[in-house]
């Protein structure tokens, strides 16, 4: 059993959190007020450490804004931690949203190709898998129509099937299981279980504690940037359900 | 480390060439969405422009320069490629926000894509230029064989320059506004509308400090003056283009770690 993801003393501090549009003017104003923006520091993650073992499915739970997404982005090396270190062994694919690179004007088929390439598949792989993806999404009849004509359920199915055509060692799933109708939701759960059976490592984030319980062996609870608990999935979820955490 | 900085910019192009191509086509497809003629607009637009300008220059202003419309068009088409690429690249990181903040795709790709989509646009307009050459009874010599080399040079130069405003615009959205004015100013500093011989000698030297001006001159050599471009000039421009590309790429690369926090 080897450690494939090692998160060590990771902290992340965001500045100017409240300012979305930064401009030369506001930079100048801040410069004059000198240090006015020091107050706007937000500590998104505070000294978080944990390890994930190869083949494990780790659930990550916590309230909105607790720092889960920041943690996932740091593990996927989309953003850098302010301090601390991350080690990842093997290929890692983050699925942080459904429909990476999708555009409504393109057809379903074109979206599969572009999205698949962005997720890291080669040209050859994507053309090999495309029929399988279309079949899994149950969209054979409309695959050459622009995606803007799809219902939201059809869109989710297309996005999900495309995302799961990848074959990494470690996969990060951020709230993307509860898509489509009930039948498709169970089909997609099967897909995740298939990944699990192939002994892939999964980091699984969800607000749906029931599916966390069903999927994961262990879990961690993140609370205002801190690692509040790590342990087997039942005990973490029990703690999650205590009134002060709910 | 040093070696990586030199090789990686080209490796990335090679590794993602198919994705870049697909994304560039997507840009064009979106640009022409809903139109009956679709991609044909990449040819129709320059054709219509050409007719308007010919009328303006030849009939209204009675410009006496020989085949002036051909001169103008052999320069304005590559200039448009450059200027549209710069403009779109400036916005590219911001408009690809979800890719930059939620996928591991190298953000350099979205900048390069804009240069490629406008390159495709330029390539589609070349047949119109040929038609025009024929209409003016000018010969299309095999100087045209120089064209691919010039295009490669312009590609690397444009992409290299584009990385700078693309980076700055993430931190200061004002860059986008300034770019328009800078490009306009630059346009008048490059001999596209006028002949370089029409301006005082001391300014001529100034104008040719700009590598884009040299590029445009080579396009004129090929299409209008029918003279072989000076090989040492081509070599020099090629060298400059590669340097600009490597420097621009690495500058962008060194700043992109914090992009996700500014979007």
CSV table of C-alpha atoms in Angstrom, one decimal:
chain,number,residue,atom,x,y,z
A,1,UNK,CA,0.0,0.0,0.0
A,2,UNK,CA,1.7,3.1,-1.1
A,3,UNK,CA,0.9,6.7,-0.6
A,4,UNK,CA,-0.2,8.4,-3.9
A,5,UNK,CA,-1.3,11.8,-2.7
A,6,UNK,CA,0.5,13.5,0.2
A,7,UNK,CA,-0.8,16.8,1.5
A,8,UNK,CA,1.6,18.3,4.0
A,9,UNK,CA,1.0,21.4,6.1
A,10,UNK,CA,-0.9,23.1,3.3
A,11,UNK,CA,-2.1,26.6,3.9
A,12,UNK,CA,-3.7,29.0,1.4
A,13,UNK,CA,-4.2,32.7,1.9
A,14,UNK,CA,-6.2,34.7,-0.6
A,15,UNK,CA,-5.9,38.5,-0.7
A,16,UNK,CA,-8.3,41.0,-2.0
A,17,UNK,CA,-11.0,38.5,-1.8
A,18,UNK,CA,-13.9,40.9,-2.1
A,19,UNK,CA,-12.5,42.6,-5.2
A,20,UNK,CA,-13.5,40.9,-8.4
A,21,UNK,CA,-12.4,43.6,-10.9
A,22,UNK,CA,-9.0,44.8,-10.3
A,23,UNK,CA,-7.9,47.9,-12.2
A,24,UNK,CA,-5.0,50.3,-12.3
A,25,UNK,CA,-7.3,52.9,-10.6
A,26,UNK,CA,-8.1,50.7,-7.6
A,27,UNK,CA,-4.4,49.6,-7.5
A,28,UNK,CA,-3.5,53.3,-7.2
A,29,UNK,CA,-6.2,54.0,-4.5
A,30,UNK,CA,-4.9,51.0,-2.5
A,31,UNK,CA,-1.4,52.3,-2.9
A,32,UNK,CA,-2.4,55.6,-1.5
A,33,UNK,CA,-4.3,54.0,1.4
A,34,UNK,CA,-1.2,51.9,1.9
A,35,UNK,CA,-2.1,48.6,3.5
A,36,UNK,CA,-5.9,49.1,3.4
A,37,UNK,CA,-6.1,45.7,1.7
A,38,UNK,CA,-4.3,43.9,4.4
A,39,UNK,CA,-7.6,43.4,6.2
A,40,UNK,CA,-8.9,41.5,3.3
A,41,UNK,CA,-6.8,38.4,3.8
A,42,UNK,CA,-8.8,35.2,3.8
A,43,UNK,CA,-7.4,32.0,5.1
A,44,UNK,CA,-8.9,29.4,2.9
A,45,UNK,CA,-6.8,26.5,4.2
A,46,UNK,CA,-5.0,26.3,7.4
A,47,UNK,CA,-2.2,23.7,7.9
A,48,UNK,CA,-4.0,20.8,6.3
A,49,UNK,CA,-2.2,17.4,6.2
A,50,UNK,CA,-3.3,14.0,5.1
A,51,UNK,CA,-2.4,11.1,2.9
A,52,UNK,CA,-4.3,9.1,0.4
A,53,UNK,CA,-3.3,5.5,-0.2
A,54,UNK,CA,-3.4,3.8,-3.6
A,55,UNK,CA,-6.8,2.4,-4.4
A,56,UNK,CA,-8.5,4.2,-1.7
A,57,UNK,CA,-11.8,6.2,-2.2
A,58,UNK,CA,-11.6,9.2,0.1
A,59,UNK,CA,-14.6,11.3,0.8
A,60,UNK,CA,-14.2,15.0,1.5
A,61,UNK,CA,-17.0,16.7,3.3
A,62,UNK,CA,-17.7,20.1,4.8
A,63,UNK,CA,-19.9,23.1,4.4
A,64,UNK,CA,-19.9,25.5,1.5
A,65,UNK,CA,-16.9,27.7,1.6
A,66,UNK,CA,-15.1,25.4,4.1
A,67,UNK,CA,-12.2,25.2,1.6
A,68,UNK,CA,-12.9,21.9,-0.2
A,69,UNK,CA,-12.7,23.3,-3.7
A,70,UNK,CA,-9.5,25.2,-2.9
A,71,UNK,CA,-8.0,22.0,-1.6
A,72,UNK,CA,-8.9,20.1,-4.7
A,73,UNK,CA,-7.5,22.9,-6.9
A,74,UNK,CA,-4.3,22.7,-5.0
A,75,UNK,CA,-4.0,19.0,-5.3
A,76,UNK,CA,-4.7,19.3,-9.1
A,77,UNK,CA,-2.0,22.0,-9.2
A,78,UNK,CA,-4.3,24.6,-10.7
A,79,UNK,CA,-3.4,26.9,-7.9
A,80,UNK,CA,-0.4,27.0,-5.7
A,81,UNK,CA,-0.5,26.7,-1.9
A,82,UNK,CA,0.8,29.7,0.1
A,83,UNK,CA,2.9,27.2,2.2
A,84,UNK,CA,3.2,23.5,2.5
A,85,UNK,CA,3.7,20.9,-0.1
A,86,UNK,CA,1.8,18.4,-2.3
A,87,UNK,CA,3.1,15.2,-3.7
A,88,UNK,CA,1.2,13.2,-6.3
A,89,UNK,CA,2.3,9.9,-7.7
A,90,UNK,CA,0.8,8.8,-11.0
A,91,UNK,CA,-1.5,10.6,-13.5
A,92,UNK,CA,-4.2,12.7,-11.9
A,93,UNK,CA,-7.4,14.0,-13.6
A,94,UNK,CA,-9.6,16.6,-11.9
A,95,UNK,CA,-13.3,16.6,-12.8
A,96,UNK,CA,-14.1,19.9,-11.0
A,97,UNK,CA,-17.0,20.7,-13.3
A,98,UNK,CA,-19.2,18.9,-15.8
A,99,UNK,CA,-18.6,19.9,-19.4
A,100,UNK,CA,-15.0,21.1,-19.3
A,101,UNK,CA,-14.6,23.2,-22.4
A,102,UNK,CA,-18.1,22.6,-23.7
A,103,UNK,CA,-19.6,25.2,-25.9
A,104,UNK,CA,-23.4,25.4,-26.7
A,105,UNK,CA,-22.9,26.2,-30.3
A,106,UNK,CA,-20.9,23.1,-31.1
A,107,UNK,CA,-22.5,19.7,-31.7
A,108,UNK,CA,-22.4,16.9,-29.1
A,109,UNK,CA,-19.8,15.1,-31.1
A,110,UNK,CA,-17.5,18.2,-31.4
A,111,UNK,CA,-17.8,18.8,-27.7
A,112,UNK,CA,-16.8,15.3,-26.9
A,113,UNK,CA,-13.7,15.6,-29.0
A,114,UNK,CA,-12.6,19.0,-27.6
A,115,UNK,CA,-13.5,18.2,-24.0
A,116,UNK,CA,-11.7,14.8,-24.2
A,117,UNK,CA,-8.6,16.4,-25.6
A,118,UNK,CA,-8.7,19.0,-22.8
A,119,UNK,CA,-9.1,16.3,-20.2
A,120,UNK,CA,-5.9,14.7,-21.5
A,121,UNK,CA,-6.9,12.1,-24.0
A,122,UNK,CA,-4.9,11.8,-27.2
A,123,UNK,CA,-6.5,12.3,-30.6
A,124,UNK,CA,-6.4,8.5,-31.2
A,125,UNK,CA,-7.9,7.6,-27.9
A,126,UNK,CA,-10.8,10.0,-28.3
A,127,UNK,CA,-11.7,8.7,-31.7
A,128,UNK,CA,-11.5,5.2,-30.5
A,129,UNK,CA,-13.8,5.9,-27.5
A,130,UNK,CA,-16.3,8.3,-29.1
A,131,UNK,CA,-18.9,5.7,-30.0
A,132,UNK,CA,-18.8,4.2,-26.5
A,133,UNK,CA,-19.2,7.7,-25.0
A,134,UNK,CA,-22.2,8.5,-27.2
A,135,UNK,CA,-23.8,5.1,-26.3
A,136,UNK,CA,-23.3,5.6,-22.6
A,137,UNK,CA,-24.8,9.1,-22.8
A,138,UNK,CA,-27.8,7.6,-24.7
A,139,UNK,CA,-27.6,10.4,-27.2
A,140,UNK,CA,-27.2,8.7,-30.5
A,141,UNK,CA,-30.0,10.5,-32.3
A,142,UNK,CA,-29.0,14.0,-31.4
A,143,UNK,CA,-25.3,13.8,-31.2
A,144,UNK,CA,-24.8,15.9,-34.3
A,145,UNK,CA,-27.1,18.7,-33.1
A,146,UNK,CA,-25.7,21.8,-31.3
A,147,UNK,CA,-25.6,21.3,-27.6
A,148,UNK,CA,-27.7,24.4,-27.0
A,149,UNK,CA,-30.7,22.4,-28.2
A,150,UNK,CA,-30.2,19.8,-25.4
A,151,UNK,CA,-32.2,19.6,-22.2
A,152,UNK,CA,-30.1,20.0,-19.1
A,153,UNK,CA,-30.4,16.3,-18.4
A,154,UNK,CA,-29.0,15.5,-21.8
A,155,UNK,CA,-26.2,18.0,-21.4
A,156,UNK,CA,-25.2,16.5,-18.1
A,157,UNK,CA,-25.2,13.0,-19.5
A,158,UNK,CA,-23.0,14.0,-22.4
A,159,UNK,CA,-20.6,15.8,-20.0
A,160,UNK,CA,-20.5,12.9,-17.6
A,161,UNK,CA,-19.9,10.3,-20.3
A,162,UNK,CA,-17.1,12.4,-21.8
A,163,UNK,CA,-15.5,13.0,-18.4
A,164,UNK,CA,-15.5,9.3,-17.5
A,165,UNK,CA,-13.8,8.2,-20.7
A,166,UNK,CA,-10.5,9.2,-19.2
A,167,UNK,CA,-8.3,6.7,-17.6
A,168,UNK,CA,-6.1,8.3,-14.9
A,169,UNK,CA,-4.6,6.7,-11.8
A,170,UNK,CA,-6.1,9.2,-9.5
A,171,UNK,CA,-9.4,11.0,-10.2
A,172,UNK,CA,-11.0,13.9,-8.4
A,173,UNK,CA,-14.7,14.2,-8.4
A,174,UNK,CA,-16.3,17.5,-7.3
A,175,UNK,CA,-20.1,17.2,-6.9
A,176,UNK,CA,-20.7,15.7,-10.3
A,177,UNK,CA,-22.5,12.5,-9.5
A,178,UNK,CA,-26.0,13.7,-9.1
A,179,UNK,CA,-26.8,14.3,-12.7
A,180,UNK,CA,-29.5,13.2,-15.0
A,181,UNK,CA,-32.6,11.2,-14.0
A,182,UNK,CA,-32.6,8.5,-11.4
A,183,UNK,CA,-31.7,5.7,-13.9
A,184,UNK,CA,-28.7,7.7,-15.2
A,185,UNK,CA,-27.6,8.6,-11.7
A,186,UNK,CA,-27.4,4.9,-10.7
A,187,UNK,CA,-25.7,4.2,-14.0
A,188,UNK,CA,-23.1,6.8,-13.2
A,189,UNK,CA,-22.6,5.4,-9.8
A,190,UNK,CA,-21.8,2.1,-11.4
A,191,UNK,CA,-19.2,3.8,-13.5
A,192,UNK,CA,-17.5,5.2,-10.4
A,193,UNK,CA,-17.6,1.8,-8.7
A,194,UNK,CA,-16.0,0.4,-11.9
A,195,UNK,CA,-13.2,2.8,-11.3
A,196,UNK,CA,-13.0,1.7,-7.8
A,197,UNK,CA,-12.8,-1.9,-8.7
A,198,UNK,CA,-9.9,-1.2,-11.1
A,199,UNK,CA,-8.1,-0.1,-8.0
A,200,UNK,CA,-8.0,3.6,-9.0
A,201,UNK,CA,-7.7,6.2,-6.3
A,202,UNK,CA,-10.7,8.5,-6.0
A,203,UNK,CA,-11.1,11.8,-4.1
A,204,UNK,CA,-14.8,12.3,-3.8
A,205,UNK,CA,-16.5,15.5,-2.8
A,206,UNK,CA,-20.2,15.7,-2.3
A,207,UNK,CA,-22.9,17.3,-0.2
A,208,UNK,CA,-24.9,14.1,-0.6
A,209,UNK,CA,-23.7,12.3,2.6
A,210,UNK,CA,-25.6,9.2,1.6
A,211,UNK,CA,-23.5,8.7,-1.6
A,212,UNK,CA,-20.3,9.5,0.3
A,213,UNK,CA,-21.2,6.7,2.7
A,214,UNK,CA,-21.9,4.4,-0.1
A,215,UNK,CA,-18.8,5.1,-2.1
A,216,UNK,CA,-16.0,5.8,0.4
A,217,UNK,CA,-13.9,3.9,2.8
A,218,UNK,CA,-12.5,6.8,4.6
A,219,UNK,CA,-13.4,10.5,4.8
A,220,UNK,CA,-12.1,13.8,6.0
A,221,UNK,CA,-14.1,16.7,7.3
A,222,UNK,CA,-13.0,20.2,6.5
A,223,UNK,CA,-14.2,23.1,8.7
A,224,UNK,CA,-13.3,26.7,7.9
A,225,UNK,CA,-10.1,25.7,6.3
A,226,UNK,CA,-9.0,23.2,9.0
A,227,UNK,CA,-8.9,19.5,8.9
A,228,UNK,CA,-11.5,18.7,11.6
A,229,UNK,CA,-11.5,15.0,11.4
A,230,UNK,CA,-10.1,12.1,9.4
A,231,UNK,CA,-11.3,8.6,9.9
A,232,UNK,CA,-13.6,5.9,8.7
A,233,UNK,CA,-16.5,7.2,6.7
A,234,UNK,CA,-19.2,6.5,9.3
A,235,UNK,CA,-17.6,8.3,12.2
A,236,UNK,CA,-16.8,11.4,10.0
A,237,UNK,CA,-20.3,11.6,8.8
A,238,UNK,CA,-21.7,11.2,12.3
A,239,UNK,CA,-19.6,14.2,13.3
A,240,UNK,CA,-20.8,16.0,10.2
A,241,UNK,CA,-24.4,15.5,11.3
A,242,UNK,CA,-23.9,16.9,14.8
A,243,UNK,CA,-26.0,20.1,15.2
A,244,UNK,CA,-23.0,22.4,15.4
A,245,UNK,CA,-21.7,21.1,12.1
A,246,UNK,CA,-24.9,20.8,10.2
B,1,UNK,CA,15.8,24.3,-16.3
B,2,UNK,CA,17.2,26.7,-18.9
B,3,UNK,CA,16.8,24.0,-21.6
B,4,UNK,CA,13.2,23.5,-20.6
B,5,UNK,CA,12.5,27.2,-21.2
B,6,UNK,CA,13.8,26.9,-24.7
B,7,UNK,CA,12.2,23.6,-25.7
B,8,UNK,CA,8.9,23.6,-23.8
B,9,UNK,CA,7.3,26.4,-25.9
B,10,UNK,CA,7.6,24.3,-29.0
B,11,UNK,CA,6.9,20.9,-27.3
B,12,UNK,CA,3.6,22.3,-26.2
B,13,UNK,CA,2.7,23.3,-29.7
B,14,UNK,CA,3.5,19.8,-30.9
B,15,UNK,CA,1.7,18.1,-28.1
B,16,UNK,CA,-1.5,20.1,-28.3
B,17,UNK,CA,-1.5,20.8,-32.1
B,18,UNK,CA,-4.8,18.9,-32.7
B,19,UNK,CA,-6.6,20.6,-29.8
B,20,UNK,CA,-5.3,24.0,-30.9
B,21,UNK,CA,-6.6,23.3,-34.3
B,22,UNK,CA,-10.0,22.2,-33.0
B,23,UNK,CA,-10.3,25.1,-30.7
B,24,UNK,CA,-9.4,27.5,-33.5
B,25,UNK,CA,-12.1,26.1,-35.7
B,26,UNK,CA,-14.5,26.4,-32.8
B,27,UNK,CA,-13.7,30.1,-32.6
B,28,UNK,CA,-14.4,30.6,-36.2
B,29,UNK,CA,-17.6,28.6,-36.0
B,30,UNK,CA,-18.8,30.7,-33.2
B,31,UNK,CA,-17.9,33.9,-35.0
B,32,UNK,CA,-20.0,32.9,-38.0
B,33,UNK,CA,-22.8,31.2,-36.1
B,34,UNK,CA,-26.3,31.5,-37.5
B,35,UNK,CA,-25.0,33.0,-40.8
B,36,UNK,CA,-26.0,31.3,-44.1
B,37,UNK,CA,-22.6,31.5,-45.6
B,38,UNK,CA,-20.6,30.4,-42.5
B,39,UNK,CA,-16.9,30.1,-43.2
B,40,UNK,CA,-17.4,31.7,-46.6
B,41,UNK,CA,-17.5,35.0,-44.8
B,42,UNK,CA,-13.8,34.6,-44.3
B,43,UNK,CA,-13.6,35.1,-48.0
B,44,UNK,CA,-16.6,37.4,-48.6
B,45,UNK,CA,-15.5,39.9,-46.0
B,46,UNK,CA,-12.2,40.7,-47.6
B,47,UNK,CA,-13.8,40.7,-51.0
B,48,UNK,CA,-16.4,43.3,-50.0
B,49,UNK,CA,-13.8,45.3,-48.2
B,50,UNK,CA,-11.6,45.2,-51.3
B,51,UNK,CA,-14.4,46.5,-53.5
B,52,UNK,CA,-15.2,49.4,-51.1
B,53,UNK,CA,-11.6,50.4,-50.8
B,54,UNK,CA,-10.9,50.2,-54.5
B,55,UNK,CA,-13.8,52.4,-55.2
B,56,UNK,CA,-12.6,54.8,-52.5
B,57,UNK,CA,-9.0,55.0,-53.5
B,58,UNK,CA,-9.3,54.7,-57.3
B,59,UNK,CA,-12.6,56.5,-58.0
B,60,UNK,CA,-13.0,59.0,-55.2
B,61,UNK,CA,-9.4,59.9,-54.2
B,62,UNK,CA,-8.0,59.2,-57.6
B,63,UNK,CA,-4.9,57.7,-56.1
B,64,UNK,CA,-2.4,57.5,-59.0
B,65,UNK,CA,-0.1,54.9,-57.6
B,66,UNK,CA,0.0,51.9,-59.8
B,67,UNK,CA,-2.3,49.1,-58.7
B,68,UNK,CA,-2.7,50.8,-55.4
B,69,UNK,CA,-5.6,48.4,-54.2
B,70,UNK,CA,-3.2,45.5,-54.7
B,71,UNK,CA,-0.6,47.2,-52.6
B,72,UNK,CA,-3.1,48.0,-49.9
B,73,UNK,CA,-4.6,44.6,-49.8
B,74,UNK,CA,-1.4,42.6,-49.8
B,75,UNK,CA,-0.5,44.5,-46.6
B,76,UNK,CA,-3.8,44.9,-44.8
B,77,UNK,CA,-4.7,41.2,-44.8
B,78,UNK,CA,-1.7,40.1,-42.8
B,79,UNK,CA,-2.0,43.2,-40.7
B,80,UNK,CA,-5.5,42.2,-39.8
B,81,UNK,CA,-4.3,38.7,-38.8
B,82,UNK,CA,-1.8,40.4,-36.5
B,83,UNK,CA,-4.1,42.9,-35.0
B,84,UNK,CA,-7.1,40.7,-34.5
B,85,UNK,CA,-4.9,38.1,-32.9
B,86,UNK,CA,-3.5,40.6,-30.5
B,87,UNK,CA,-6.9,42.0,-29.6
B,88,UNK,CA,-8.5,38.6,-29.1
B,89,UNK,CA,-5.5,37.1,-27.3
B,90,UNK,CA,-5.7,40.0,-24.8
B,91,UNK,CA,-9.1,38.8,-23.7
B,92,UNK,CA,-8.4,35.1,-24.2
B,93,UNK,CA,-7.5,34.1,-20.6
B,94,UNK,CA,-10.5,35.8,-19.1
B,95,UNK,CA,-12.9,34.4,-21.6
B,96,UNK,CA,-11.6,30.9,-21.0
B,97,UNK,CA,-12.1,31.4,-17.3
B,98,UNK,CA,-13.6,28.0,-16.6
B,99,UNK,CA,-10.7,26.2,-18.4
B,100,UNK,CA,-8.1,28.1,-16.5
B,101,UNK,CA,-9.7,27.7,-13.1
B,102,UNK,CA,-11.0,24.2,-13.4
B,103,UNK,CA,-8.8,22.2,-15.7
B,104,UNK,CA,-5.2,21.4,-16.0
B,105,UNK,CA,-4.9,22.5,-19.6
B,106,UNK,CA,-1.9,24.8,-20.0
B,107,UNK,CA,-3.3,28.3,-20.3
B,108,UNK,CA,-0.8,29.1,-23.1
B,109,UNK,CA,-3.1,27.1,-25.4
B,110,UNK,CA,-5.9,29.6,-25.2
B,111,UNK,CA,-3.6,32.4,-26.3
B,112,UNK,CA,-2.1,30.5,-29.2
B,113,UNK,CA,-5.6,29.4,-30.3
B,114,UNK,CA,-6.6,33.0,-31.0
B,115,UNK,CA,-3.5,33.4,-33.3
B,116,UNK,CA,-4.3,30.2,-35.1
B,117,UNK,CA,-8.0,31.0,-35.6
B,118,UNK,CA,-7.1,34.3,-37.2
B,119,UNK,CA,-4.4,32.6,-39.3
B,120,UNK,CA,-7.1,30.3,-40.7
B,121,UNK,CA,-9.1,33.4,-41.4
B,122,UNK,CA,-6.1,34.9,-43.2
B,123,UNK,CA,-5.4,31.8,-45.3
B,124,UNK,CA,-9.0,31.8,-46.4
B,125,UNK,CA,-8.7,35.3,-47.7
B,126,UNK,CA,-5.6,34.6,-49.8
B,127,UNK,CA,-7.6,33.2,-52.8
B,128,UNK,CA,-9.4,36.6,-52.9
B,129,UNK,CA,-6.1,38.4,-53.1
B,130,UNK,CA,-5.1,36.1,-56.0
B,131,UNK,CA,-8.4,36.9,-57.8
B,132,UNK,CA,-7.6,40.5,-57.3
B,133,UNK,CA,-4.1,40.1,-58.7
B,134,UNK,CA,-5.6,38.5,-61.8
B,135,UNK,CA,-8.2,41.2,-62.1
B,136,UNK,CA,-5.4,43.8,-62.2
B,137,UNK,CA,-3.6,41.7,-64.7
B,138,UNK,CA,-0.6,41.3,-62.3
B,139,UNK,CA,1.3,38.1,-62.4
B,140,UNK,CA,1.4,35.6,-59.6
B,141,UNK,CA,5.0,34.6,-59.7
B,142,UNK,CA,6.5,31.7,-57.8
B,143,UNK,CA,7.7,34.2,-55.2
B,144,UNK,CA,4.5,33.0,-53.6
B,145,UNK,CA,6.6,30.0,-52.4
B,146,UNK,CA,8.0,32.4,-49.8
B,147,UNK,CA,4.6,32.8,-48.3
B,148,UNK,CA,4.7,29.8,-46.0
B,149,UNK,CA,8.0,30.9,-44.5
B,150,UNK,CA,6.7,34.4,-43.9
B,151,UNK,CA,3.5,33.0,-42.3
B,152,UNK,CA,5.5,30.8,-39.9
B,153,UNK,CA,7.6,33.9,-39.0
B,154,UNK,CA,4.5,36.0,-38.4
B,155,UNK,CA,2.8,33.2,-36.4
B,156,UNK,CA,5.6,33.0,-33.9
B,157,UNK,CA,6.1,36.7,-33.7
B,158,UNK,CA,2.4,37.4,-33.1
B,159,UNK,CA,2.0,34.6,-30.5
B,160,UNK,CA,5.1,35.9,-28.7
B,161,UNK,CA,3.9,39.4,-28.5
B,162,UNK,CA,0.4,38.4,-27.7
B,163,UNK,CA,1.5,36.6,-24.5
B,164,UNK,CA,2.3,40.0,-22.9
B,165,UNK,CA,-1.1,41.8,-23.1
B,166,UNK,CA,-2.8,38.4,-22.4
B,167,UNK,CA,-0.9,38.3,-19.1
B,168,UNK,CA,-1.3,41.9,-18.1
B,169,UNK,CA,-5.0,41.8,-18.8
B,170,UNK,CA,-5.6,39.2,-16.2
B,171,UNK,CA,-4.3,41.6,-13.5
B,172,UNK,CA,-5.5,44.9,-15.0
B,173,UNK,CA,-8.6,44.7,-17.2
B,174,UNK,CA,-7.7,48.2,-18.4
B,175,UNK,CA,-5.1,46.6,-20.8
B,176,UNK,CA,-7.9,45.6,-23.1
B,177,UNK,CA,-9.0,49.2,-23.6
B,178,UNK,CA,-5.5,50.5,-24.1
B,179,UNK,CA,-4.7,47.7,-26.7
B,180,UNK,CA,-7.2,49.1,-29.2
B,181,UNK,CA,-5.5,52.5,-29.2
B,182,UNK,CA,-2.0,51.0,-29.3
B,183,UNK,CA,-2.9,48.8,-32.3
B,184,UNK,CA,-4.4,51.8,-34.1
B,185,UNK,CA,-1.3,53.8,-33.5
B,186,UNK,CA,0.8,50.9,-34.7
B,187,UNK,CA,-1.2,50.6,-37.8
B,188,UNK,CA,-0.3,54.1,-38.9
B,189,UNK,CA,3.3,53.4,-38.1
B,190,UNK,CA,3.4,50.5,-40.6
B,191,UNK,CA,3.4,51.1,-44.3
B,192,UNK,CA,0.1,49.5,-45.2
B,193,UNK,CA,-1.9,52.5,-46.4
B,194,UNK,CA,1.1,54.5,-47.6
B,195,UNK,CA,4.3,53.7,-49.3
B,196,UNK,CA,7.5,53.9,-47.2
B,197,UNK,CA,9.0,56.2,-49.8
B,198,UNK,CA,6.3,58.8,-49.2
B,199,UNK,CA,7.6,59.7,-45.7
B,200,UNK,CA,10.8,61.6,-44.7
B,201,UNK,CA,13.9,59.5,-44.6
B,202,UNK,CA,14.5,60.0,-40.9
B,203,UNK,CA,11.0,58.6,-40.1
B,204,UNK,CA,11.6,55.7,-42.5
B,205,UNK,CA,14.4,54.5,-40.3
B,206,UNK,CA,12.1,54.8,-37.2
B,207,UNK,CA,9.4,52.8,-38.9
B,208,UNK,CA,11.7,49.9,-39.7
B,209,UNK,CA,12.7,49.5,-36.0
B,210,UNK,CA,9.4,47.6,-35.9
B,211,UNK,CA,9.7,44.0,-37.0
B,212,UNK,CA,6.0,44.0,-38.1
B,213,UNK,CA,6.9,46.7,-40.7
B,214,UNK,CA,9.5,44.4,-42.2
B,215,UNK,CA,7.0,41.6,-42.4
B,216,UNK,CA,4.5,43.7,-44.2
B,217,UNK,CA,7.3,44.8,-46.6
B,218,UNK,CA,8.0,41.2,-47.4
B,219,UNK,CA,4.3,40.6,-48.2
B,220,UNK,CA,4.6,43.6,-50.6
B,221,UNK,CA,7.8,42.2,-52.1
B,222,UNK,CA,6.0,39.0,-52.9
B,223,UNK,CA,2.6,40.2,-54.1
B,224,UNK,CA,3.1,43.8,-55.3
B,225,UNK,CA,6.7,44.5,-56.2
B,226,UNK,CA,7.5,41.0,-57.4
B,227,UNK,CA,11.0,41.0,-56.0
B,228,UNK,CA,12.7,38.2,-54.1
B,229,UNK,CA,12.8,39.1,-50.4
B,230,UNK,CA,16.3,39.4,-49.1
B,231,UNK,CA,17.2,36.0,-47.6
B,232,UNK,CA,19.3,37.6,-44.8
B,233,UNK,CA,16.3,39.7,-43.8
B,234,UNK,CA,14.1,36.6,-43.7
B,235,UNK,CA,16.7,34.9,-41.6
B,236,UNK,CA,16.9,37.8,-39.2
B,237,UNK,CA,13.1,38.0,-38.9
B,238,UNK,CA,12.9,34.3,-38.3
B,239,UNK,CA,15.4,34.6,-35.5
B,240,UNK,CA,13.6,37.6,-33.9
B,241,UNK,CA,10.3,35.7,-34.1
B,242,UNK,CA,11.7,32.7,-32.3
B,243,UNK,CA,13.2,34.8,-29.6
B,244,UNK,CA,10.0,36.8,-29.2
B,245,UNK,CA,8.0,33.6,-29.0
B,246,UNK,CA,10.3,32.1,-26.4
B,247,UNK,CA,10.5,35.2,-24.2
B,248,UNK,CA,6.7,35.9,-24.4
B,249,UNK,CA,5.9,32.3,-23.7
B,250,UNK,CA,8.1,32.1,-20.6
B,251,UNK,CA,6.9,35.5,-19.3
B,252,UNK,CA,3.3,34.2,-19.5
B,253,UNK,CA,4.3,30.9,-18.0
B,254,UNK,CA,6.0,32.6,-15.0
B,255,UNK,CA,2.9,34.5,-14.2
B,256,UNK,CA,0.2,32.0,-14.8
B,257,UNK,CA,0.3,30.2,-11.4
B,258,UNK,CA,-1.7,33.0,-9.9
B,259,UNK,CA,-4.2,33.5,-12.8
B,260,UNK,CA,-6.8,31.3,-11.1
B,261,UNK,CA,-6.9,33.7,-8.2
B,262,UNK,CA,-7.5,36.8,-10.4
B,263,UNK,CA,-10.4,35.3,-12.5
